[in-house]
Coordinates of C-alpha atoms and ligand atoms in Angstrom, one line a residue:
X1 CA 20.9 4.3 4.8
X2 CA 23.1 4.7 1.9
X3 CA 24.9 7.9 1.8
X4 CA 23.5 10.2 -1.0
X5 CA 25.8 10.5 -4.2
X6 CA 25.4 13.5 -6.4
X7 CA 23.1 12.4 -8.8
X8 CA 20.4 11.2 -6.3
X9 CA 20.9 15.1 -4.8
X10 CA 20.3 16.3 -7.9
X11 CA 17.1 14.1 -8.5
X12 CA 15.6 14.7 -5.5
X13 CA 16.4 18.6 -5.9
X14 CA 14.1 18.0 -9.1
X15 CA 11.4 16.0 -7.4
X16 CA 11.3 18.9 -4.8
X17 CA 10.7 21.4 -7.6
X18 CA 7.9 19.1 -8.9
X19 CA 6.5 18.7 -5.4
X20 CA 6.4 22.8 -5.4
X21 CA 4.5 23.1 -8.7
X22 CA 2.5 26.1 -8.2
X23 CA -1.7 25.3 -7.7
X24 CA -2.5 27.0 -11.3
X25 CA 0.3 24.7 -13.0
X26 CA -0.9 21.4 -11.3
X27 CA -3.4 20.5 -13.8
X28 CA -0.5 20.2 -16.3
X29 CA 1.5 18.1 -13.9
X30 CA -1.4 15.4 -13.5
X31 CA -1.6 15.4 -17.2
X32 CA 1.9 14.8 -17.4
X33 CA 1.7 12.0 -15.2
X34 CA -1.2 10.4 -16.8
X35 CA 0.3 10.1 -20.1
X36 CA 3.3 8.5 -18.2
X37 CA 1.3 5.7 -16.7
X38 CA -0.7 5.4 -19.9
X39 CA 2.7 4.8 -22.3
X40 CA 4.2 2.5 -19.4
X41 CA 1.5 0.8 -17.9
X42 CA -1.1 1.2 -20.5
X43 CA -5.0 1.6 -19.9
X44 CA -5.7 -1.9 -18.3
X45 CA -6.1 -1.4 -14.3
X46 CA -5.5 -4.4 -12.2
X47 CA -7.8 -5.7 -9.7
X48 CA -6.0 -7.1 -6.4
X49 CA -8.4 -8.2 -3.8
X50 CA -7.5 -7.4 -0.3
X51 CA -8.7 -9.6 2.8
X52 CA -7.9 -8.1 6.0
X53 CA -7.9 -11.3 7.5
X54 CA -6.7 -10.5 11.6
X55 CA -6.1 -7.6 13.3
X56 CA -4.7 -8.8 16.0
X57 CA -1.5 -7.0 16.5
X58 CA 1.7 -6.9 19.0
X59 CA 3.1 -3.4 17.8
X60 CA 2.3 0.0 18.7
X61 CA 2.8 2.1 15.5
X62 CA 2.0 5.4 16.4
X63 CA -0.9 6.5 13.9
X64 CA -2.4 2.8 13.7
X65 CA -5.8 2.1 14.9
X66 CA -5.2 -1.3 15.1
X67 CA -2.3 -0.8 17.6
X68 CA -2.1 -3.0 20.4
X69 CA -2.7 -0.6 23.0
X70 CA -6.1 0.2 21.0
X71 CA -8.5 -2.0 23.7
X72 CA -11.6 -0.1 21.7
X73 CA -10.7 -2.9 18.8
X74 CA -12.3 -6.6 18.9
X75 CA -9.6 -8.5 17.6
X76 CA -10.3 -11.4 15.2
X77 CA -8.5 -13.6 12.9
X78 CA -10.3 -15.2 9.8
X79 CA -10.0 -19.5 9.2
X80 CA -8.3 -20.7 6.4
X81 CA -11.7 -21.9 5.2
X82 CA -13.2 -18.4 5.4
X83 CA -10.8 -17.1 3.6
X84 CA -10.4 -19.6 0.8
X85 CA -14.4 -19.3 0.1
X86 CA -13.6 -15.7 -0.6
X87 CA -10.7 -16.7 -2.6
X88 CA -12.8 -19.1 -4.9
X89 CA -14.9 -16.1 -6.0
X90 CA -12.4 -13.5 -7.0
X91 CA -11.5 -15.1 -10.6
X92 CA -15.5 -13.9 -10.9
X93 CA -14.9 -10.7 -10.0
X94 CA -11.9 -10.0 -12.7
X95 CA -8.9 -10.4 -9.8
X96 CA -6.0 -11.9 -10.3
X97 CA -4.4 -11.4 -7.1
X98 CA -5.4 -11.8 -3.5
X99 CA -3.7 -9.6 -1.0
X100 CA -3.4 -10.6 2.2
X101 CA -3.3 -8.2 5.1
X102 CA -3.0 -8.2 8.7
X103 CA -1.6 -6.7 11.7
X104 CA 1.9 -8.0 13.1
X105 CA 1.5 -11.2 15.5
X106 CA 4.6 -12.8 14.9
X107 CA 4.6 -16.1 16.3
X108 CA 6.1 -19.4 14.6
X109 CA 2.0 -20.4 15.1
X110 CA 0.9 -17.5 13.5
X111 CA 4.3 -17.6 10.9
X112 CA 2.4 -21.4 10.3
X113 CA -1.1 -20.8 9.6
X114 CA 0.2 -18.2 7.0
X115 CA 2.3 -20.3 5.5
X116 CA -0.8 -23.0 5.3
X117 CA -3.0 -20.5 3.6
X118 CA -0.7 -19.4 1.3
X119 CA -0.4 -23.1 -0.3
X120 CA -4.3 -23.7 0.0
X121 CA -4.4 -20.5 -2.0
X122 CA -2.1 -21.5 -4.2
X123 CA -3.4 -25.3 -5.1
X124 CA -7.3 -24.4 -5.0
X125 CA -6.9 -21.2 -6.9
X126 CA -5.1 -19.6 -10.0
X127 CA -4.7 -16.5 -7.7
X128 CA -1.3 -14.6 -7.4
X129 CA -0.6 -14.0 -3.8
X130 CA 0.4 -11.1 -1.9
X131 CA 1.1 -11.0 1.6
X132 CA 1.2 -7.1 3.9
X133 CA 1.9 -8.6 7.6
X134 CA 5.1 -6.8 8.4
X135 CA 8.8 -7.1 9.3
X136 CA 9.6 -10.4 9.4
X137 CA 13.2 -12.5 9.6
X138 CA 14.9 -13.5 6.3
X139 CA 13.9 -17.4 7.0
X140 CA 10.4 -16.7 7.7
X141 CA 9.6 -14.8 4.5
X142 CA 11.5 -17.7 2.7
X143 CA 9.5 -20.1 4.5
X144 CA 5.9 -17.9 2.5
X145 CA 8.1 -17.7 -0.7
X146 CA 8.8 -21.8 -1.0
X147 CA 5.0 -21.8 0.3
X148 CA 3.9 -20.2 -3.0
X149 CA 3.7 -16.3 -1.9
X150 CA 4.8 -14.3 -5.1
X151 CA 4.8 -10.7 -3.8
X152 CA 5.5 -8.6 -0.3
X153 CA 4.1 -5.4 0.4
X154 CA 6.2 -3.4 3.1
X155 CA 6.0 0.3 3.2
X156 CA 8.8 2.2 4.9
X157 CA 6.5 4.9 5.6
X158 CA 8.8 7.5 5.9
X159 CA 12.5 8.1 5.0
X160 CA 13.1 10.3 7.5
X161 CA 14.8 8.4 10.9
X162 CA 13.8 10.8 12.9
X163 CA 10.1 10.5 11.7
X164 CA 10.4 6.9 11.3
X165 CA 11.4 6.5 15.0
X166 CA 9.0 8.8 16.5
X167 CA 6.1 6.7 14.5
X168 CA 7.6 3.3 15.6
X169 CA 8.8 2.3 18.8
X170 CA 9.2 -1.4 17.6
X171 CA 11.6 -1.1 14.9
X172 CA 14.2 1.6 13.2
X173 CA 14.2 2.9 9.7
X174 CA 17.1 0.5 9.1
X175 CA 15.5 -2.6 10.6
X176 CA 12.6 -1.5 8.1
X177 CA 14.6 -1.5 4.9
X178 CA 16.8 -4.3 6.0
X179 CA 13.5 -5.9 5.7
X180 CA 12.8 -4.8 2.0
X181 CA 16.4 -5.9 1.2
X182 CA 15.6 -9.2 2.6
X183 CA 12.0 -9.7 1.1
X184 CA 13.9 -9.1 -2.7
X185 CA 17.0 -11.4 -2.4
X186 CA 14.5 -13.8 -1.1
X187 CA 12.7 -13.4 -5.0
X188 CA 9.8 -11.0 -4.1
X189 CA 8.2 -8.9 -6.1
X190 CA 8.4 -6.1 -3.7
X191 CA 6.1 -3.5 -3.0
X192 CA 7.0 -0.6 -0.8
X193 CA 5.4 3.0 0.3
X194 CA 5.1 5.7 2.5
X195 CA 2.1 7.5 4.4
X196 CA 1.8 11.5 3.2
X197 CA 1.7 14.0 5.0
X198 CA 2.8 12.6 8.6
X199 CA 3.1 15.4 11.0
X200 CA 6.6 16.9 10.7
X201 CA 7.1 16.0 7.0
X202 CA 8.4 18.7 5.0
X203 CA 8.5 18.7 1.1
X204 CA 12.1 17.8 1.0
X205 CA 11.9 14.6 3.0
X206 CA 8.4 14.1 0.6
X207 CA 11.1 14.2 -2.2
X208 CA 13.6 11.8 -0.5
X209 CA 10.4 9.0 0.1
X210 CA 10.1 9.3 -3.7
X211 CA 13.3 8.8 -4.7
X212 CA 14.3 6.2 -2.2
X213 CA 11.2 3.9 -3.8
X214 CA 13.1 4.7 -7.3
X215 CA 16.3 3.5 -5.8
X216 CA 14.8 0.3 -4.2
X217 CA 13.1 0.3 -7.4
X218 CA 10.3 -1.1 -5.8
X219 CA 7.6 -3.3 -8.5
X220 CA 4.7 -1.4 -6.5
X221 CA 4.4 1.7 -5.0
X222 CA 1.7 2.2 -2.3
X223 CA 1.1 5.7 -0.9
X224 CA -1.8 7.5 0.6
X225 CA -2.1 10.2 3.1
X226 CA -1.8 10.0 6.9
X227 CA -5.5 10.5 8.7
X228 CA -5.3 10.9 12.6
X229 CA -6.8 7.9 14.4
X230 CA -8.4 9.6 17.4
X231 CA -7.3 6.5 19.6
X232 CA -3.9 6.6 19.0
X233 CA -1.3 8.8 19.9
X234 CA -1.3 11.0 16.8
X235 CA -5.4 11.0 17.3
X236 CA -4.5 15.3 17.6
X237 CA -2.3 15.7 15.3
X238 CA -3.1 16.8 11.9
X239 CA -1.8 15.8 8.7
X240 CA 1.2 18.1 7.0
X241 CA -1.0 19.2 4.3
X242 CA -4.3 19.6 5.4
X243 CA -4.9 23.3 4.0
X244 CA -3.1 21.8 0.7
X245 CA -5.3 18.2 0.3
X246 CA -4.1 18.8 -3.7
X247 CA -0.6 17.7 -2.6
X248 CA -1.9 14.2 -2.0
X249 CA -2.4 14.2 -6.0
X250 CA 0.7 16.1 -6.4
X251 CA 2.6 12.5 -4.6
X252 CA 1.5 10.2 -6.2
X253 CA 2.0 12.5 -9.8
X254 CA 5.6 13.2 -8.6
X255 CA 6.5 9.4 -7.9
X256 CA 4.8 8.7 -11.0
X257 CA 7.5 10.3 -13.4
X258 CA 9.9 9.0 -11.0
X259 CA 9.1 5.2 -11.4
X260 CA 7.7 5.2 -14.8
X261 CA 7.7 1.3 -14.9
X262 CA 6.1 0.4 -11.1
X263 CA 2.1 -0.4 -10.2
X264 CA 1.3 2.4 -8.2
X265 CA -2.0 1.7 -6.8
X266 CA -5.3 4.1 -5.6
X267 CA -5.2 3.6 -2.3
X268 CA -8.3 3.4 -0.1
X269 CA -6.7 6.2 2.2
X270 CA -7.6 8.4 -0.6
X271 CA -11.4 8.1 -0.8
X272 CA -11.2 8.3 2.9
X273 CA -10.3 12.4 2.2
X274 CA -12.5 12.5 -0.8
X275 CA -15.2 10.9 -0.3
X276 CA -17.9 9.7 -2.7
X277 CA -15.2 7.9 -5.0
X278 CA -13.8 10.4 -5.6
X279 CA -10.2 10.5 -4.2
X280 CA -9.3 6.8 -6.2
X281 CA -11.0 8.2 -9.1
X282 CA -9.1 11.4 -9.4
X283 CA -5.6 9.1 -8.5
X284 CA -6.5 6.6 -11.2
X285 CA -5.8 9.6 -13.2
X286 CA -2.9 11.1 -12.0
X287 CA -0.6 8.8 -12.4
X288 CA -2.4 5.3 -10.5
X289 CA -3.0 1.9 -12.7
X290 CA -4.0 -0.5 -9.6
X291 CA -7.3 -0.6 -7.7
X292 CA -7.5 -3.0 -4.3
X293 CA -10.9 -4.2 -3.6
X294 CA -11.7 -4.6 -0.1
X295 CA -12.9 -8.5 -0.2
X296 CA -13.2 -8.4 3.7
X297 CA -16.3 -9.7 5.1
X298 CA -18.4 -7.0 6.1
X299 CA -19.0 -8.6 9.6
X300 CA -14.7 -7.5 10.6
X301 CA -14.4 -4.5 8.2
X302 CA -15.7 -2.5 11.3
X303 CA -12.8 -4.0 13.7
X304 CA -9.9 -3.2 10.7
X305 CA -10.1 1.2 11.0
X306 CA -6.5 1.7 10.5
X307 CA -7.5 5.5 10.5
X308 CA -11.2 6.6 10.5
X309 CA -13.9 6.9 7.6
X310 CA -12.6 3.9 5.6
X311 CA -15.3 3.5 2.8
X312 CA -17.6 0.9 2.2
X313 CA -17.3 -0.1 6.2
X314 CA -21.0 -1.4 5.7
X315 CA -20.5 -3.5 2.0
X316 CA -19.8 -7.2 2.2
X317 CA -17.5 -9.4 0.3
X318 CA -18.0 -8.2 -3.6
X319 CA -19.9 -5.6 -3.4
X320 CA -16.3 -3.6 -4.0
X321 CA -16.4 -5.6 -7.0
X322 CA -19.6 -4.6 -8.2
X323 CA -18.5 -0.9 -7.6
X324 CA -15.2 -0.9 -9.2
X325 CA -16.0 -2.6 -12.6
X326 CA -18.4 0.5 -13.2
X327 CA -16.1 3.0 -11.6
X328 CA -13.4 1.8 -14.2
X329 CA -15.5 2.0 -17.3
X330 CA -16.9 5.2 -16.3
X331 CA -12.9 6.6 -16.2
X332 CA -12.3 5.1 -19.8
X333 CA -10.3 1.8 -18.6
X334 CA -10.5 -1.3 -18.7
X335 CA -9.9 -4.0 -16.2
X336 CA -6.4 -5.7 -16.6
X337 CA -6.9 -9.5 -16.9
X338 CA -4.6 -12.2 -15.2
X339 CA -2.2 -11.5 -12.3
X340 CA -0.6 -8.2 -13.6
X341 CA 2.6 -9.2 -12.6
X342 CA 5.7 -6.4 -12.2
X343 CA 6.4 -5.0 -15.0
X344 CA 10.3 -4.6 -14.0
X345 CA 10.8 -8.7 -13.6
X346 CA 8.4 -10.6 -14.9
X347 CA 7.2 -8.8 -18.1
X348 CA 3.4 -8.8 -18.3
Ligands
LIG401 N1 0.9 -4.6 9.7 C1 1.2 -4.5 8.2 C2 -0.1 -3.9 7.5 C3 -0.3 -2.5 7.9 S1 -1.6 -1.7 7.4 C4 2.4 -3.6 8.0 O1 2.7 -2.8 8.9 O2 2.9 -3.6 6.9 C5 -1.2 -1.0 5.8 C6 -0.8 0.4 5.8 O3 -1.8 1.2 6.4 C7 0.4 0.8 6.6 O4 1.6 0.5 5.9 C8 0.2 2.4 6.7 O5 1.0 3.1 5.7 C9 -1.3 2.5 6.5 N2 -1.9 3.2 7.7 C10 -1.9 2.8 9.0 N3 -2.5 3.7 9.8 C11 -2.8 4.8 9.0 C12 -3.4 6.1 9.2 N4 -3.7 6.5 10.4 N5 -3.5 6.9 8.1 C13 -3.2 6.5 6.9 N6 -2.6 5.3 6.6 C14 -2.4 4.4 7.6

């Protein structure tokens, strides 16, 4: 990584102080946050459909459910004409933009079908497409990009290499950014992230995942907090904060005054700690401006527990849709219409 020059110390010296806001001042720090995302990103929340469409998976990410060595998992993969039928409803359902997620079987078969869907999605629908299937080679996310793809979702997960390497015997924290660096000269928009609260995370390296999604200056920001999968080898492990859940809210606040201009979305994780809608909810308002949808069929959302207690496990395919349009009203938004593109390169 880039070594630090004085005024990214001195930022993330600021960020740290913000990350340490005492309990009884943190109402005033959501607040703050809020009226950030609301002058930048104004009231409309986007809608980006997410298809889990295979969880098949080669890797062995320490915290993933949907590891390989997980043999508790059915694996499946979704056809192109399953997943296009879903993709045919969600202009309906007020989304703009299908996200496409998986786990990582890289394989020039596997690099193919992608590649196939992307275009089908691309000539049948008006969709923007986003793809999350993980580290890739420069040609083959050039290949998705000339296939139509318009945006990459790649979270580093944690600036820390030490972390990084404990989480990930597959790849480095280096092989993980070089990544990033190839997804935007390629002509991404680029969305990046970390987990919160992995065991071993202190507030200062917190501070350093902020700022190093302001100095990638990622177009969207995903964050949500690390839950212990119990088949995986941080199953007994618990979660940095778990007698502070607040500092969850406190995250995504903090990286909200630090990228002003970037779609930060309420992540599912967050419901998954407070249930009842309540954790997306509560982030909507501290600082979030992007709801994802799960559009999964209901018949695989059981097989696609990255960690455990994922809502809406037993909905099918636009039911989340239902759900969210009243979840928005209720919080005084409005659903954003068209693709919501990054604000950063593409206007709005
Ligand atoms: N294979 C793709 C998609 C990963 S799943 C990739 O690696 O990019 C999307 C995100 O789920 C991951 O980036 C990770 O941050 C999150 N995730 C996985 N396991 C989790 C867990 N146990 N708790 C919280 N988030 C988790």
């Amino acid at each position: 990584m880039q070594q630090m020059n004085d005024g990214m110390k001195y930022k993330i010296d600021e960020a740290l102080k913000l990350l340490c806001t005492a309990p009884a001042d943190r109402q005033a720090l959501f607040d703050r946050a809020d009226k950030i995302r609301k002058e930048h990103m104004g009231d409309e929340v986007y809608l980006r459909g997410i298809i889990e469409f295979s969880n098949v998976c080669s890797n062995k990410c320490a915290y993933c459910g949907i590891r390989a060595q997980n043999t508790k998992v059915n694996r499946y993969h979704m056809e192109a004409d399953e997943i296009l039928a879903v993709a045919k409803q969600m202009a309906g359902w007020q989304q703009g933009t299908i996200v496409l997620q998986s786990g990582e079987a890289n394989s020039p078969e596997e690099n193919k079908r992608i590649g196939e869907i992307v275009k089908r999605i691309k000539k049948e629908t008006n969709l923007a497409v986003t793809l999350s299937v993980g580290n890739r080679s420069k040609d083959v996310y050039k290949y998705w990009h000339d296939c139509g793809a318009d945006r990459y979702l790649l979270r580093f997960e944690t600036s820390d290499p030490k972390l990084f390497a404990e989480m990930h015997p597959d790849c480095t924290l280096d092989e993980r950014l070089a990544c990033l660096d190839a997804l935007r000269e390629t002509g991404y928009q680029v969305g990046g992230g970390f987990m919160i609260g992995v065991p071993g995370e202190t507030k200062e390296i917190l501070a350093k995942n902020i700022l190093l999604c302001r100095e990638y200056d990622f177009d969207m920001i995903g964050i949500g907090p690390f839950i212990p999968h119990p088949d995986t080898p941080f199953g007994n492990k618990t979660n940095a904060y778990k007698d502070d859940t607040d500092m969850f809210f406190v995250a995504v606040a903090v990286l909200r005054i630090f990228n002003p201009d970037a779609h930060i979305p309420a992540t599912t994780a967050f419901d998954a700690v407070f249930p009842g809608h309540e954790g997306r909810n509560l982030v909507l308002q501290r600082g979030a401006n992007i709801f994802m949808p799960n559009n999964t069929p209901q018949k695989y959302r059981g097989d696609y527990l990255l960690y455990p207690d994922k809502p809406c496990v037993d909905e099918d395919t636009g039911q989340c849709a239902i759900c969210i349009a009243g979840r928005i009203s209720l919080l005084g938004r409005k659903i954003g219409e068209g693709a919501g593109h990054s604000k950063k390169r593409l206007g709005d």
